[in-house]
Short mmCIF file of C-alpha atoms in Angstrom, two decimals:
data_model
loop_
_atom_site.label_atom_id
_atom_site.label_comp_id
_atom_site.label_asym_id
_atom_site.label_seq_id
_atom_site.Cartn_x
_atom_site.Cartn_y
_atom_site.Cartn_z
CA UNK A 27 -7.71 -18.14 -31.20
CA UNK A 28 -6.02 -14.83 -30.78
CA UNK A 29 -7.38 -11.28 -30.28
CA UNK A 30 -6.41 -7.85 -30.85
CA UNK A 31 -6.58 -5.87 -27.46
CA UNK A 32 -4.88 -2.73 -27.34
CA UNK A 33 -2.85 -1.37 -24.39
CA UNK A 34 -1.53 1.92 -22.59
CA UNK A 35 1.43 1.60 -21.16
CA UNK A 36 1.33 4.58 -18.34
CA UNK A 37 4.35 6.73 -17.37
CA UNK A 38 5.16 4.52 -14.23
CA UNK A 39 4.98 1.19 -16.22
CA UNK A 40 6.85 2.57 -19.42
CA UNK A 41 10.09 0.32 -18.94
CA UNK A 42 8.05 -2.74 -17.48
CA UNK A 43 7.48 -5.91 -20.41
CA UNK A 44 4.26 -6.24 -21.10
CA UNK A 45 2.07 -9.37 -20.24
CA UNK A 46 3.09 -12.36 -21.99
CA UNK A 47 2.09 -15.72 -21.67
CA UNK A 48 4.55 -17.88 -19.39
CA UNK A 49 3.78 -21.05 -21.88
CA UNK A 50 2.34 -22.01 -25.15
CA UNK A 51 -0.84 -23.65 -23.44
CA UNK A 52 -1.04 -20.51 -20.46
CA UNK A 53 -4.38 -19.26 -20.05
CA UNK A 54 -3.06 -15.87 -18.58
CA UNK A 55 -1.04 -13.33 -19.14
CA UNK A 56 0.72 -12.45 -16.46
CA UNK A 57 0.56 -9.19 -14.73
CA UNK A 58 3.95 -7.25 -13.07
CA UNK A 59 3.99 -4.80 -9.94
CA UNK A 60 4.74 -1.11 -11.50
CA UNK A 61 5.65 0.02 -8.05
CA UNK A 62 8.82 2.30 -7.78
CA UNK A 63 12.45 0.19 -8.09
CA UNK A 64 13.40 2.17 -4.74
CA UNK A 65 9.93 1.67 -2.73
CA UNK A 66 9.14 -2.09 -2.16
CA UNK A 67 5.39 -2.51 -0.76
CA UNK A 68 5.64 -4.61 2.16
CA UNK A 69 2.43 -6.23 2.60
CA UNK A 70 2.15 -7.51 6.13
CA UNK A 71 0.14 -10.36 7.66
CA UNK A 72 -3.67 -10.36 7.40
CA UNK A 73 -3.34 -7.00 5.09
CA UNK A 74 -3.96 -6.05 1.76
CA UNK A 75 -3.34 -3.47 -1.28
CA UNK A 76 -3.60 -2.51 -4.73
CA UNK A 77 -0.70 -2.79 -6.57
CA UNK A 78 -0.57 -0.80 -9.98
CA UNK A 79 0.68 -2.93 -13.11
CA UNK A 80 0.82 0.57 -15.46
CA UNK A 81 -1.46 -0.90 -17.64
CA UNK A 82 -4.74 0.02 -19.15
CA UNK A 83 -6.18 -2.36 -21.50
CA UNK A 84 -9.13 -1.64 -24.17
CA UNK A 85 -10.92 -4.94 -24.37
CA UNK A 86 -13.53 -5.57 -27.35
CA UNK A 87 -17.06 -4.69 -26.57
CA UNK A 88 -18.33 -8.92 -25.09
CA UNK A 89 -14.90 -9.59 -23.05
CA UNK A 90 -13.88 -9.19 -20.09
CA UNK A 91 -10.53 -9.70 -18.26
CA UNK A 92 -10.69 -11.61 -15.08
CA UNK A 93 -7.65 -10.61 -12.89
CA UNK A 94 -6.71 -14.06 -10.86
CA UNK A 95 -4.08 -15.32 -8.17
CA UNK A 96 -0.39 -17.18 -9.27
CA UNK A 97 -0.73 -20.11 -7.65
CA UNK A 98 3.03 -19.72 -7.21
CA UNK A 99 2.67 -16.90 -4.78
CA UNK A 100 -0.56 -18.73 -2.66
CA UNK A 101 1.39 -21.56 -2.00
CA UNK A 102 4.82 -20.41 -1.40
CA UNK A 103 3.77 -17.26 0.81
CA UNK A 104 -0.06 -17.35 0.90
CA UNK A 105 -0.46 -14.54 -1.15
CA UNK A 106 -3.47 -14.28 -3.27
CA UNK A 107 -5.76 -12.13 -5.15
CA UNK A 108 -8.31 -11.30 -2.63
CA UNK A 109 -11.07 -10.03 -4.83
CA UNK A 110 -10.45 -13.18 -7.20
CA UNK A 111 -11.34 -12.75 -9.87
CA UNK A 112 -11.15 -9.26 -10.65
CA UNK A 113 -13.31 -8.09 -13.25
CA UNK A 114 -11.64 -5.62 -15.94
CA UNK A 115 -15.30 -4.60 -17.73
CA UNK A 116 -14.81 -3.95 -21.85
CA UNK A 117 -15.83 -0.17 -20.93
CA UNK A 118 -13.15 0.50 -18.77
CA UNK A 119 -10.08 2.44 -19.48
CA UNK A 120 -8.24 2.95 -16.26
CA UNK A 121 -5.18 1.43 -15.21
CA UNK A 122 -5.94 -2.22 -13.92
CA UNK A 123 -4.84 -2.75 -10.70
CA UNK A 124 -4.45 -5.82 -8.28
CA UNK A 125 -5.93 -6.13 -4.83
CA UNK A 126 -3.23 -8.45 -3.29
CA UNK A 127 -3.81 -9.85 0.38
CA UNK A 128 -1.33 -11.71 2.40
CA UNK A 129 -2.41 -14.87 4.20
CA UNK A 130 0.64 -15.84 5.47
CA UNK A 131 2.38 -15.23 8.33
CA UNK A 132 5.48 -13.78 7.26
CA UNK A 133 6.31 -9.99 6.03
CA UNK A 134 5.50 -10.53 1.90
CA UNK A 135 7.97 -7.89 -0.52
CA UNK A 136 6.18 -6.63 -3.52
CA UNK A 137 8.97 -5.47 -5.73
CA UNK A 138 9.22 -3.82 -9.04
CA UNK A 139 8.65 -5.86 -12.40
CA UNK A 140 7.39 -9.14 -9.90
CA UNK A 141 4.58 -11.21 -11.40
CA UNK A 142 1.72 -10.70 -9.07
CA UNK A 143 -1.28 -12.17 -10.68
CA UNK A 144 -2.25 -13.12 -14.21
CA UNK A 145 -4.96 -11.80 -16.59
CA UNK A 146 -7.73 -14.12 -18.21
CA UNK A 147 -9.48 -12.69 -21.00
CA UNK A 148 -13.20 -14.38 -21.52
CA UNK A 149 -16.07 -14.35 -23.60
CA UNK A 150 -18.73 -12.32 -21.50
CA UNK A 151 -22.08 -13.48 -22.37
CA UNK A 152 -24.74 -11.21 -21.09
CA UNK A 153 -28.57 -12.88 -19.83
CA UNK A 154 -31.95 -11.11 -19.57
CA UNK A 155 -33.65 -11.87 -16.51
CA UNK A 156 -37.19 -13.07 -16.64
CA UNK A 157 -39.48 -13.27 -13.64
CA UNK A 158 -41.54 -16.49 -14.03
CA UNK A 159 -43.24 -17.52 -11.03
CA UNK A 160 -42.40 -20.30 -9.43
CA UNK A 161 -39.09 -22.08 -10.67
CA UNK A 162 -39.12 -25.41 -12.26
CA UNK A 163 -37.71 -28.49 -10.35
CA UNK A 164 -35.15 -30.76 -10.14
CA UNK A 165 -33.48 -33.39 -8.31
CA UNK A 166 -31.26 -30.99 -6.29
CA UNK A 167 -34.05 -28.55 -5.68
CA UNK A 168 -32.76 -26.02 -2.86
CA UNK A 169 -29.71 -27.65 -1.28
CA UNK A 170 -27.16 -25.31 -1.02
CA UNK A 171 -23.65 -25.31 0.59
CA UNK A 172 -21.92 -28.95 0.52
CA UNK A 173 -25.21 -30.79 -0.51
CA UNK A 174 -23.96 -32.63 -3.59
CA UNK A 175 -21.89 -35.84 -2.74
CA UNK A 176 -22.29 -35.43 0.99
CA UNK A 177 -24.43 -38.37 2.24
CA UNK A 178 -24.38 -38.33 5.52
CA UNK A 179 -22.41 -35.21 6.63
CA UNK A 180 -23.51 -32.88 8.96
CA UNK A 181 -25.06 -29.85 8.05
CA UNK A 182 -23.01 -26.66 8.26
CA UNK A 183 -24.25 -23.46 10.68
#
């Protein structure tokens, strides 16, 4: 399935590529630093940013884009997206933008053009919430946190 979404390329992203899919089965496009070829962002340990991409993206009305980590970059530096994933909302038209955080323990260079997350664009599908007393049960019923498949482990505090 492919879908029309249009794009604005701002002024400080104008000689950037735009997304493109790294495969023919990729689920994301991925998304490039539009930061100045001269002014690296140096994102230290334990810190985080948002790094433009010069992007703004029109998404039809019942999408959304959901702005996620490269794997790449978590493994090799621990760099990841810390809001993950972003939501980019069908009404928005600003320029998308990644909060990046850096879990490693080395210095991490964000340089121009370098792929620093990817872009998943989803069917939204919207719910109407309907108070109804008391919910109906199951087998689960109210275990929360690690209480599926856990027989026998202690319970977390």
């Amino acid at each position: 399935m492919s879908l029309h979404v249009d794009v604005e390329r701002l002024p400080h992203g104008a000689d950037l590529p735009l997304p493109d899919y790294a495969s023919a089965s990729a689920a994301g496009l991925d998304l490039l630093a539009a930061i100045p070829v001269d002014a690296p962002l140096i994102l230290a340990p334990g810190m985080r940013t948002a790094v433009p991409t010069g992007l703004a993206f029109a998404l039809p009305e019942g999408f959304e884009g959901q702005v996620r980590p490269r794997s790449g970059l978590a493994l090799k530096s621990g760099v990841t997206v810390l809001n993950a994933p972003g939501t980019v909302d069908a009404d928005y038209r600003g320029e998308v933008k990644v909060i990046l955080i850096n879990h490693g323990h080395e210095p991490f260079e964000v340089t121009r053009g370098m792929r620093i997350a990817q872009l998943v664009v989803a069917p939204v599908t919207r719910i109407k919430l309907v108070e109804n007393g008391k919910l109906k049960e199951t087998a689960r019923g109210a275990g929360g946190f690690g209480s599926t498949g856990l027989h026998g482990a202690p319970e977390l505090k």
